[in-house]
Amino acid sequence: MLQLIKDPAWQATAAKIEAKISDRLRQIDETVLYNQAKVLEAFQDEQVADFHFASSTGYGHNDAGRETLERVYAKVFGAEAALVRPHIVSGTHAISLALYGVLRPGDELLYITGKPYDTLEEVIGVRGEAGEGSLAEFGVSFDSVPLLEGKVDFAEVAKKIKPNTKMIGIQRSAGYAWRPSFTVEEIGAMVRFVKEIKPDVVVYVDNCYGEFTEDLEPTQVGVDLAVGSLIKNPGGGLAHSGGYVVGRADLVHRAACRLTAPGIGAEQGAMLGTNRTLFQGFFLAPHVVGEALKSAVFAAGLFEEIGLETHPSSQARRTDIIQAVRLGSRERLISFCQSIQAAAPVDSHVKPEPWAMPGYADEVIMAAGAFIQGSSIELSADGPIREPFVGFLQGGLTYAHGKVAVLSAVASLKARGLLD
Ligand SMILES: *Cc1c(COP(=O)(O)O)cnc(C)c1O
């Protein structure tokens, strides 16, 4: 690494990229400043105090730290209530809480941003084993409206909203799809459109990877529920595990009753010593998301420099931390992920290989030399082994790490003769 960053040719390349992306970097700093102030104000309004970091055990009744943390989240998201728990095992679990909390037999879930994220196929029941309790097994139906040139097909959405359409699903981030992510402004327009047709429909947003990339969150433009993972943006790289559900109080309560049990809801759940890192991670999150955004923009600039197609481009405004690059071959995708792993602070000696990861239909290769297992607010790269072999890069606790890792990944593609 040291050799690479001292090499004049690579220094010149890095300087050229940074000149090209200077406006973007400046704009990211503005977003970080705004969101840092927003989070700080919520901490102060809720009078976060030292004793909130103490741990609860057993049932976890009256955990003042947990209750304050949830009010801080609610305030930052401009929502009525929040459920923020280490017991939520992943983003998929958080989404499941929202879906099972709201949907009942006979209801329909309509996704208006194309097919949902891969792991949700088993939750919805379009893939996977019978007997696991998918929504389909409970008599909840599902439909989706394919995107039209990367945009919501509003005419088709209008046709598909039926009397039993209980919930509208919006996925903010592209996930493993080659399409633009949806800005908060665009999400606001979607909400207005569907509520015009059916005012009582519940609009939920899969907010994974989107938190703090813009000044507003989806819950501030009319979304009823937003959901995400704490080992992505809002955990700030410190959360050991967890997820959140924010939004309308009655709906958050229903999600809480799924997580625990009816009658208990959010009132139990020992935090087992996690309060301090959840507070501190949330405080750091705006800054860490900024570092990840800068890493993504730098990566886009560099990939464009070597003639690869990127999504979003280095000049685009962002609404999530994901950088996609069309690598075009299996060998390049594997090499790219292995290089990002080799540039990690943890497990840099390990070589990732494609594998059949639970929840995903295709083989996936994942590079994550992270302090928190699977944390993708830490620098990580992955991609499903399928055409057109798109690599996804996300995270970076520090911009400097993102920069050196991406430079070394491209250097090694070159050294292996994998670039044209
Ligand atoms: C990460 C992610 C999820 C949830 O994934 P988990 O691995 O279960 O945390 C869902 N949707 C999107 C768009 C994601 O990026």
Tab-separated table of C-alpha atoms and ligand atoms in Angstrom:
chain	number	residue	atom	x	y	z
A	1	MET	CA	0.000	0.000	0.000
A	2	LEU	CA	2.729	2.458	0.976
A	3	GLN	CA	4.616	1.706	-2.206
A	4	LEU	CA	1.516	2.348	-4.268
A	5	ILE	CA	0.661	5.713	-2.733
A	6	LYS	CA	4.282	6.868	-3.106
A	7	ASP	CA	4.363	5.923	-6.800
A	8	PRO	CA	4.317	9.182	-8.836
A	9	ALA	CA	2.194	7.671	-11.616
A	10	TRP	CA	-0.535	6.642	-9.160
A	11	GLN	CA	-0.261	9.959	-7.320
A	12	ALA	CA	-0.883	11.730	-10.612
A	13	THR	CA	-3.889	9.514	-11.328
A	14	ALA	CA	-5.364	10.175	-7.872
A	15	ALA	CA	-4.835	13.938	-8.232
A	16	LYS	CA	-6.522	13.910	-11.629
A	17	ILE	CA	-9.542	12.030	-10.278
A	18	GLU	CA	-9.857	14.352	-7.292
A	19	ALA	CA	-9.787	17.400	-9.549
A	20	LYS	CA	-12.569	15.847	-11.609
A	21	ILE	CA	-14.751	15.151	-8.544
A	22	SER	CA	-14.008	18.275	-6.511
A	23	ASP	CA	-17.556	19.670	-6.800
A	24	ARG	CA	-19.013	16.367	-5.613
A	25	LEU	CA	-16.656	16.228	-2.622
A	26	ARG	CA	-17.653	19.744	-1.636
A	27	GLN	CA	-21.331	18.898	-1.894
A	28	ILE	CA	-20.847	15.799	0.286
A	29	ASP	CA	-19.224	17.993	2.964
A	30	GLU	CA	-22.327	20.200	2.961
A	31	THR	CA	-24.610	17.194	3.460
A	32	VAL	CA	-22.410	15.894	6.287
A	33	LEU	CA	-22.510	19.273	8.018
A	34	TYR	CA	-26.292	19.462	7.785
A	35	ASN	CA	-26.856	15.927	9.045
A	36	GLN	CA	-24.298	16.257	11.827
A	37	ALA	CA	-26.177	19.290	13.126
A	38	LYS	CA	-29.493	17.446	12.753
A	39	VAL	CA	-28.254	14.484	14.821
A	40	LEU	CA	-26.598	16.725	17.405
A	41	GLU	CA	-29.799	18.687	17.896
A	42	ALA	CA	-31.785	15.458	18.432
A	43	PHE	CA	-29.266	14.275	21.069
A	44	GLN	CA	-29.598	17.613	22.860
A	45	ASP	CA	-33.397	17.803	22.605
A	46	GLU	CA	-33.698	14.319	24.093
A	47	GLN	CA	-31.073	15.123	26.751
A	48	VAL	CA	-28.879	12.121	26.074
A	49	ALA	CA	-26.933	11.493	29.279
A	50	ASP	CA	-24.195	9.238	30.599
A	51	PHE	CA	-26.592	6.951	32.454
A	52	HIS	CA	-28.325	6.108	29.148
A	53	PHE	CA	-25.279	4.018	28.277
A	54	ALA	CA	-25.874	1.633	31.188
A	55	SER	CA	-27.012	-1.863	30.297
A	56	SER	CA	-30.325	-3.542	30.958
A	57	THR	CA	-30.798	-7.290	31.459
A	58	GLY	CA	-33.647	-9.785	31.577
A	59	TYR	CA	-36.889	-8.320	30.254
A	60	GLY	CA	-35.271	-4.938	29.825
A	61	HIS	CA	-38.227	-3.059	31.300
A	62	ASN	CA	-37.877	0.727	31.465
A	63	ASP	CA	-34.496	0.881	29.748
A	64	ALA	CA	-34.219	4.678	29.616
A	65	GLY	CA	-31.251	4.482	27.252
A	66	ARG	CA	-33.153	2.357	24.760
A	67	GLU	CA	-36.208	4.597	24.948
A	68	THR	CA	-34.108	7.726	24.466
A	69	LEU	CA	-32.224	6.165	21.557
A	70	GLU	CA	-35.519	5.402	19.867
A	71	ARG	CA	-36.757	8.962	20.387
A	72	VAL	CA	-33.484	10.314	18.964
A	73	TYR	CA	-33.921	8.150	15.847
A	74	ALA	CA	-37.545	9.221	15.495
A	75	LYS	CA	-36.567	12.889	15.719
A	76	VAL	CA	-33.771	12.605	13.147
A	77	PHE	CA	-36.073	10.799	10.726
A	78	GLY	CA	-38.889	13.282	11.343
A	79	ALA	CA	-41.071	10.356	12.430
A	80	GLU	CA	-43.517	9.678	15.260
A	81	ALA	CA	-41.737	6.609	16.588
A	82	ALA	CA	-38.796	4.283	16.079
A	83	LEU	CA	-37.828	0.751	16.975
A	84	VAL	CA	-34.005	0.442	17.181
A	85	ARG	CA	-32.799	-2.900	18.426
A	86	PRO	CA	-29.712	-5.105	18.416
A	87	HIS	CA	-32.112	-8.081	18.304
A	88	ILE	CA	-33.025	-7.273	14.710
A	89	VAL	CA	-30.540	-9.577	13.009
A	90	SER	CA	-30.270	-7.869	9.609
A	91	GLY	CA	-31.877	-5.517	7.137
A	92	THR	CA	-34.019	-8.366	5.830
A	93	HIS	CA	-35.297	-9.012	9.349
A	94	ALA	CA	-36.140	-5.318	9.829
A	95	ILE	CA	-38.061	-5.326	6.532
A	96	SER	CA	-39.859	-8.516	7.589
A	97	LEU	CA	-41.005	-6.843	10.807
A	98	ALA	CA	-42.554	-4.027	8.816
A	99	LEU	CA	-44.226	-6.401	6.326
A	100	TYR	CA	-45.538	-8.977	8.827
A	101	GLY	CA	-46.510	-6.154	11.181
A	102	VAL	CA	-48.765	-4.460	8.648
A	103	LEU	CA	-49.984	-7.175	6.245
A	104	ARG	CA	-52.819	-9.578	7.052
A	105	PRO	CA	-54.354	-12.503	5.109
A	106	GLY	CA	-56.017	-11.276	1.929
A	107	ASP	CA	-53.885	-8.132	1.728
A	108	GLU	CA	-51.563	-7.397	-1.171
A	109	LEU	CA	-48.075	-5.919	-1.141
A	110	LEU	CA	-47.301	-3.968	-4.315
A	111	TYR	CA	-43.689	-3.089	-5.065
A	112	ILE	CA	-43.543	-0.136	-7.438
A	113	THR	CA	-39.771	-0.045	-7.944
A	114	GLY	CA	-39.388	-3.342	-9.760
A	115	LYS	CA	-38.385	-6.596	-8.151
A	116	PRO	CA	-37.396	-6.300	-4.484
A	117	TYR	CA	-33.956	-7.051	-3.084
A	118	ASP	CA	-32.908	-10.700	-3.517
A	119	THR	CA	-33.287	-11.796	0.119
A	120	LEU	CA	-36.925	-10.665	0.186
A	121	GLU	CA	-37.991	-13.257	-2.366
A	122	GLU	CA	-38.132	-15.895	0.359
A	123	VAL	CA	-39.934	-13.547	2.747
A	124	ILE	CA	-42.571	-12.778	0.132
A	125	GLY	CA	-42.676	-16.399	-0.967
A	126	VAL	CA	-41.845	-16.148	-4.662
A	127	ARG	CA	-38.839	-18.411	-3.972
A	128	GLY	CA	-37.891	-20.822	-1.218
A	129	GLU	CA	-39.377	-23.676	0.775
A	130	ALA	CA	-42.972	-24.071	1.826
A	131	GLY	CA	-43.468	-24.267	5.574
A	132	GLU	CA	-41.127	-21.440	6.499
A	133	GLY	CA	-43.955	-18.960	6.955
A	134	SER	CA	-43.531	-16.703	3.946
A	135	LEU	CA	-46.133	-14.000	3.364
A	136	ALA	CA	-47.576	-16.144	0.562
A	137	GLU	CA	-48.132	-18.986	3.011
A	138	PHE	CA	-50.161	-16.607	5.197
A	139	GLY	CA	-52.342	-15.632	2.247
A	140	VAL	CA	-50.680	-12.297	1.555
A	141	SER	CA	-50.296	-11.731	-2.168
A	142	PHE	CA	-47.545	-9.884	-3.943
A	143	ASP	CA	-47.203	-7.957	-7.151
A	144	SER	CA	-44.596	-5.626	-8.584
A	145	VAL	CA	-44.393	-3.047	-11.322
A	146	PRO	CA	-41.219	-3.277	-13.428
A	147	LEU	CA	-39.320	-0.047	-13.906
A	148	LEU	CA	-39.606	1.735	-17.213
A	149	GLU	CA	-36.137	2.872	-18.285
A	150	GLY	CA	-35.104	3.118	-14.644
A	151	LYS	CA	-38.178	5.118	-13.597
A	152	VAL	CA	-41.428	4.176	-11.878
A	153	ASP	CA	-44.108	3.271	-14.416
A	154	PHE	CA	-46.894	5.384	-12.885
A	155	ALA	CA	-49.539	4.377	-15.415
A	156	GLU	CA	-48.989	0.723	-14.573
A	157	VAL	CA	-48.934	1.457	-10.826
A	158	ALA	CA	-52.348	3.130	-11.122
A	159	LYS	CA	-53.697	0.002	-12.839
A	160	LYS	CA	-52.286	-2.366	-10.213
A	161	ILE	CA	-53.566	-0.632	-7.085
A	162	LYS	CA	-56.581	-2.698	-6.044
A	163	PRO	CA	-58.998	-2.568	-3.098
A	164	ASN	CA	-56.826	-5.083	-1.195
A	165	THR	CA	-53.529	-3.288	-1.884
A	166	LYS	CA	-52.605	-2.665	1.727
A	167	MET	CA	-48.967	-1.757	1.339
A	168	ILE	CA	-46.773	-0.122	-1.270
A	169	GLY	CA	-43.098	-1.092	-1.317
A	170	ILE	CA	-40.358	1.249	-2.497
A	171	GLN	CA	-36.719	0.255	-2.607
A	172	ARG	CA	-34.598	3.390	-2.442
A	173	SER	CA	-31.275	1.825	-3.321
A	174	ALA	CA	-30.647	-0.153	-6.480
A	175	GLY	CA	-29.397	-3.207	-4.573
A	176	TYR	CA	-27.988	-5.731	-7.048
A	177	ALA	CA	-29.711	-4.091	-10.017
A	178	TRP	CA	-28.241	-1.846	-12.683
A	179	ARG	CA	-30.603	1.062	-12.248
A	180	PRO	CA	-30.545	4.474	-10.599
A	181	SER	CA	-31.467	4.709	-6.941
A	182	PHE	CA	-34.441	6.868	-5.998
A	183	THR	CA	-33.889	10.236	-4.389
A	184	VAL	CA	-35.975	11.354	-1.437
A	185	GLU	CA	-37.649	13.886	-3.708
A	186	GLU	CA	-38.646	11.139	-6.161
A	187	ILE	CA	-39.917	9.009	-3.277
A	188	GLY	CA	-42.062	11.959	-2.158
A	189	ALA	CA	-43.631	12.105	-5.616
A	190	MET	CA	-44.363	8.358	-5.475
A	191	VAL	CA	-46.095	8.768	-2.107
A	192	ARG	CA	-48.270	11.602	-3.389
A	193	PHE	CA	-49.217	9.584	-6.452
A	194	VAL	CA	-50.280	6.405	-4.656
A	195	LYS	CA	-52.055	8.236	-1.806
A	196	GLU	CA	-54.054	10.196	-4.362
A	197	ILE	CA	-55.382	6.876	-5.649
A	198	LYS	CA	-55.725	5.111	-2.272
A	199	PRO	CA	-55.319	7.433	0.730
A	200	ASP	CA	-55.180	4.625	3.318
A	201	VAL	CA	-52.415	2.631	1.631
A	202	VAL	CA	-49.303	2.155	3.802
A	203	VAL	CA	-46.134	3.236	2.008
A	204	TYR	CA	-42.970	1.575	3.213
A	205	VAL	CA	-39.404	2.272	2.053
A	206	ASP	CA	-36.495	-0.134	2.164
A	207	ASN	CA	-34.056	2.601	3.203
A	208	CYS	CA	-30.941	0.391	3.292
A	209	TYR	CA	-27.788	2.359	2.365
A	210	GLY	CA	-29.702	5.624	1.993
A	211	GLU	CA	-29.533	7.152	5.488
A	212	PHE	CA	-27.709	10.498	5.731
A	213	THR	CA	-26.827	10.686	2.031
A	214	GLU	CA	-29.310	13.554	1.661
A	215	ASP	CA	-30.656	16.233	4.008
A	216	LEU	CA	-34.094	14.623	4.183
A	217	GLU	CA	-35.145	11.053	4.926
A	218	PRO	CA	-38.142	9.321	3.263
A	219	THR	CA	-40.238	9.675	6.437
A	220	GLN	CA	-39.983	13.461	5.962
A	221	VAL	CA	-41.768	13.324	2.605
A	222	GLY	CA	-44.843	11.311	3.574
A	223	VAL	CA	-43.554	7.726	3.809
A	224	ASP	CA	-45.320	5.778	6.585
A	225	LEU	CA	-42.491	3.389	7.464
A	226	ALA	CA	-38.771	3.312	6.669
A	227	VAL	CA	-36.516	0.428	7.514
A	228	GLY	CA	-32.793	-0.262	7.562
A	229	SER	CA	-29.809	-2.092	8.981
A	230	LEU	CA	-27.458	-0.893	11.725
A	231	ILE	CA	-24.450	-2.562	10.110
A	232	LYS	CA	-24.978	-0.160	7.240
A	233	ASN	CA	-25.218	3.654	7.431
A	234	PRO	CA	-26.947	4.508	10.737
A	235	GLY	CA	-24.704	2.293	12.871
A	236	GLY	CA	-21.784	4.524	11.932
A	237	GLY	CA	-19.471	1.514	11.748
A	238	LEU	CA	-19.730	0.985	15.513
A	239	ALA	CA	-23.000	-0.944	15.912
A	240	HIS	CA	-22.282	-4.650	16.387
A	241	SER	CA	-25.658	-5.700	15.000
A	242	GLY	CA	-29.220	-4.511	14.654
A	243	GLY	CA	-31.859	-2.811	12.611
A	244	TYR	CA	-34.467	-0.071	12.832
A	245	VAL	CA	-38.059	0.622	11.832
A	246	VAL	CA	-39.215	4.284	11.928
A	247	GLY	CA	-42.453	5.968	11.010
A	248	ARG	CA	-46.067	6.234	12.120
A	249	ALA	CA	-46.434	5.227	15.777
A	250	ASP	CA	-49.242	2.694	15.195
A	251	LEU	CA	-47.256	0.930	12.472
A	252	VAL	CA	-43.983	0.913	14.419
A	253	HIS	CA	-45.962	-0.640	17.290
A	254	ARG	CA	-47.201	-3.397	14.978
A	255	ALA	CA	-43.632	-4.088	13.841
A	256	ALA	CA	-42.535	-4.185	17.500
A	257	CYS	CA	-45.242	-6.757	18.238
A	258	ARG	CA	-43.736	-8.947	15.509
A	259	LEU	CA	-40.240	-8.589	16.948
A	260	THR	CA	-41.345	-9.463	20.488
A	261	ALA	CA	-44.962	-10.532	20.999
A	262	PRO	CA	-48.450	-9.032	20.898
A	263	GLY	CA	-49.043	-7.212	24.160
A	264	ILE	CA	-45.330	-6.632	24.689
A	265	GLY	CA	-44.283	-4.628	21.665
A	266	ALA	CA	-41.408	-2.240	22.260
A	267	GLU	CA	-41.615	-2.393	26.049
A	268	GLN	CA	-39.226	-5.304	26.453
A	269	GLY	CA	-35.808	-6.099	25.061
A	270	ALA	CA	-32.672	-5.999	27.168
A	271	MET	CA	-30.013	-4.007	25.350
A	272	LEU	CA	-27.197	-6.183	26.737
A	273	GLY	CA	-24.620	-3.428	26.803
A	274	THR	CA	-25.152	-2.080	23.299
A	275	ASN	CA	-26.590	1.365	24.129
A	276	ARG	CA	-23.305	3.248	24.096
A	277	THR	CA	-22.171	1.985	20.684
A	278	LEU	CA	-25.632	2.518	19.185
A	279	PHE	CA	-25.695	6.135	20.388
A	280	GLN	CA	-22.097	6.809	19.434
A	281	GLY	CA	-22.445	5.095	16.065
A	282	PHE	CA	-25.541	7.148	15.258
A	283	PHE	CA	-23.686	10.313	16.250
A	284	LEU	CA	-20.781	9.395	13.937
A	285	ALA	CA	-23.014	8.152	11.120
A	286	PRO	CA	-23.341	11.419	9.135
A	287	HIS	CA	-19.538	11.724	8.996
A	288	VAL	CA	-18.918	8.051	8.223
A	289	VAL	CA	-21.557	8.111	5.472
A	290	GLY	CA	-19.718	11.128	4.023
A	291	GLU	CA	-16.442	9.163	3.995
A	292	ALA	CA	-18.205	6.263	2.256
A	293	LEU	CA	-19.784	8.618	-0.286
A	294	LYS	CA	-16.406	10.163	-1.088
A	295	SER	CA	-14.893	6.698	-1.508
A	296	ALA	CA	-17.707	5.778	-3.923
A	297	VAL	CA	-17.319	8.951	-5.973
A	298	PHE	CA	-13.551	8.485	-6.161
A	299	ALA	CA	-14.047	4.878	-7.275
A	300	ALA	CA	-16.463	6.015	-10.000
A	301	GLY	CA	-13.943	8.589	-11.200
A	302	LEU	CA	-11.177	6.011	-11.350
A	303	PHE	CA	-13.244	3.350	-13.112
A	304	GLU	CA	-14.379	5.870	-15.699
A	305	GLU	CA	-10.734	6.794	-16.222
A	306	ILE	CA	-9.948	3.197	-17.241
A	307	GLY	CA	-12.965	3.046	-19.550
A	308	LEU	CA	-15.481	1.118	-17.449
A	309	GLU	CA	-19.136	2.040	-17.147
A	310	THR	CA	-20.242	3.205	-13.698
A	311	HIS	CA	-23.551	3.640	-11.905
A	312	PRO	CA	-23.933	6.335	-10.694
A	313	SER	CA	-21.344	8.325	-12.599
A	314	SER	CA	-18.683	10.284	-10.751
A	315	GLN	CA	-20.622	13.491	-11.479
A	316	ALA	CA	-24.061	12.380	-10.298
A	317	ARG	CA	-25.788	13.421	-7.068
A	318	ARG	CA	-26.216	10.458	-4.752
A	319	THR	CA	-28.934	9.006	-2.609
A	320	ASP	CA	-27.072	5.935	-1.361
A	321	ILE	CA	-23.507	4.795	-0.753
A	322	ILE	CA	-23.395	2.097	-3.443
A	323	GLN	CA	-21.113	2.280	-6.420
A	324	ALA	CA	-21.756	-0.148	-9.242
A	325	VAL	CA	-19.237	-0.804	-11.988
A	326	ARG	CA	-19.800	-2.982	-15.007
A	327	LEU	CA	-16.710	-5.184	-14.919
A	328	GLY	CA	-17.884	-7.321	-17.803
A	329	SER	CA	-16.280	-10.651	-16.939
A	330	ARG	CA	-16.255	-13.220	-14.153
A	331	GLU	CA	-12.449	-12.965	-13.840
A	332	ARG	CA	-12.496	-9.206	-13.396
A	333	LEU	CA	-15.308	-9.351	-10.827
A	334	ILE	CA	-13.474	-11.965	-8.768
A	335	SER	CA	-10.150	-10.127	-9.051
A	336	PHE	CA	-11.749	-6.838	-8.068
A	337	CYS	CA	-13.382	-8.312	-4.949
A	338	GLN	CA	-10.207	-10.148	-3.982
A	339	SER	CA	-8.226	-6.898	-4.262
A	340	ILE	CA	-10.640	-5.008	-2.032
A	341	GLN	CA	-10.336	-7.818	0.502
A	342	ALA	CA	-6.536	-7.678	0.259
A	343	ALA	CA	-6.710	-3.939	1.022
A	344	ALA	CA	-8.739	-4.460	4.229
A	345	PRO	CA	-7.533	-3.960	7.800
A	346	VAL	CA	-8.989	-7.331	8.881
A	347	ASP	CA	-8.630	-10.684	7.088
A	348	SER	CA	-6.517	-9.136	4.337
A	349	HIS	CA	-4.772	-12.500	3.897
A	350	VAL	CA	-8.070	-14.241	3.063
A	351	LYS	CA	-9.136	-14.801	-0.529
A	352	PRO	CA	-12.903	-14.577	-1.077
A	353	GLU	CA	-14.492	-17.049	-3.513
A	354	PRO	CA	-17.995	-17.142	-5.039
A	355	TRP	CA	-20.463	-19.147	-2.897
A	356	ALA	CA	-24.149	-19.957	-2.581
A	357	MET	CA	-25.021	-17.501	0.180
A	358	PRO	CA	-28.334	-18.125	2.021
A	359	GLY	CA	-31.025	-15.780	0.752
A	360	TYR	CA	-29.527	-15.250	-2.692
A	361	ALA	CA	-30.450	-17.089	-5.906
A	362	ASP	CA	-27.120	-16.750	-7.754
A	363	GLU	CA	-23.650	-17.407	-6.451
A	364	VAL	CA	-22.252	-14.309	-4.814
A	365	ILE	CA	-18.707	-13.169	-4.140
A	366	MET	CA	-18.248	-10.941	-1.138
A	367	ALA	CA	-15.187	-9.118	0.070
A	368	ALA	CA	-15.440	-7.737	3.558
A	369	GLY	CA	-12.404	-7.409	5.727
A	370	ALA	CA	-14.457	-5.785	8.410
A	371	PHE	CA	-14.351	-5.298	12.179
A	372	ILE	CA	-18.049	-6.191	12.277
A	373	GLN	CA	-18.901	-9.348	10.346
A	374	GLY	CA	-20.680	-8.487	7.091
A	375	SER	CA	-20.731	-4.769	7.862
A	376	SER	CA	-21.091	-2.913	4.604
A	377	ILE	CA	-20.644	0.596	5.952
A	378	GLU	CA	-17.084	-0.672	6.192
A	379	LEU	CA	-15.381	-0.918	2.827
A	380	SER	CA	-16.755	-3.943	1.047
A	381	ALA	CA	-17.252	-5.209	-2.471
A	382	ASP	CA	-19.518	-7.862	-3.825
A	383	GLY	CA	-21.558	-8.995	-6.745
A	384	PRO	CA	-23.695	-11.855	-7.969
A	385	ILE	CA	-21.904	-14.109	-10.438
A	386	ARG	CA	-24.165	-13.357	-13.377
A	387	GLU	CA	-24.120	-11.243	-16.539
A	388	PRO	CA	-23.036	-8.496	-16.945
A	389	PHE	CA	-20.734	-9.097	-13.962
A	390	VAL	CA	-21.382	-5.901	-12.107
A	391	GLY	CA	-19.249	-5.225	-9.065
A	392	PHE	CA	-20.782	-3.311	-6.160
A	393	LEU	CA	-18.565	-1.300	-3.882
A	394	GLN	CA	-19.825	0.298	-0.721
A	395	GLY	CA	-18.678	1.747	2.533
A	396	GLY	CA	-15.356	2.962	3.775
A	397	LEU	CA	-14.954	4.159	7.360
A	398	THR	CA	-12.356	6.603	6.075
A	399	TYR	CA	-12.055	8.175	2.651
A	400	ALA	CA	-8.299	7.568	2.724
A	401	HIS	CA	-8.907	3.836	3.068
A	402	GLY	CA	-11.463	3.860	0.255
A	403	LYS	CA	-9.009	5.690	-1.972
A	404	VAL	CA	-5.999	3.473	-1.383
A	405	ALA	CA	-8.092	0.296	-1.697
A	406	VAL	CA	-9.637	1.282	-5.019
A	407	LEU	CA	-6.283	2.425	-6.415
A	408	SER	CA	-4.743	-0.906	-5.479
A	409	ALA	CA	-7.671	-2.858	-6.963
A	410	VAL	CA	-7.219	-1.136	-10.303
A	411	ALA	CA	-3.439	-1.541	-10.111
A	412	SER	CA	-3.898	-5.256	-9.623
A	413	LEU	CA	-6.438	-5.601	-12.487
A	414	LYS	CA	-3.768	-3.968	-14.651
A	415	ALA	CA	-0.969	-6.146	-13.315
A	416	ARG	CA	-2.987	-9.301	-14.046
A	417	GLY	CA	-3.610	-8.165	-17.604
A	418	LEU	CA	-7.365	-8.035	-17.063
A	419	LEU	CA	-7.876	-4.531	-18.475
A	420	ASP	CA	-8.104	-3.833	-22.208
B	1	LIG	C1	-28.652	-4.753	2.466
B	1	LIG	C2	-29.983	-4.581	1.895
B	1	LIG	C3	-31.084	-5.249	2.400
B	1	LIG	C4	-31.006	-6.184	3.580
B	1	LIG	O1	-29.938	-7.021	3.549
B	1	LIG	P1	-29.368	-7.770	4.835
B	1	LIG	O2	-28.191	-8.475	4.270
B	1	LIG	O3	-30.425	-8.655	5.311
B	1	LIG	O4	-28.998	-6.759	5.864
B	1	LIG	C5	-32.305	-5.010	1.821
B	1	LIG	N1	-32.444	-4.157	0.793
B	1	LIG	C6	-31.401	-3.485	0.288
B	1	LIG	C7	-31.622	-2.535	-0.844
B	1	LIG	C8	-30.141	-3.674	0.822
B	1	LIG	O5	-29.113	-2.993	0.332
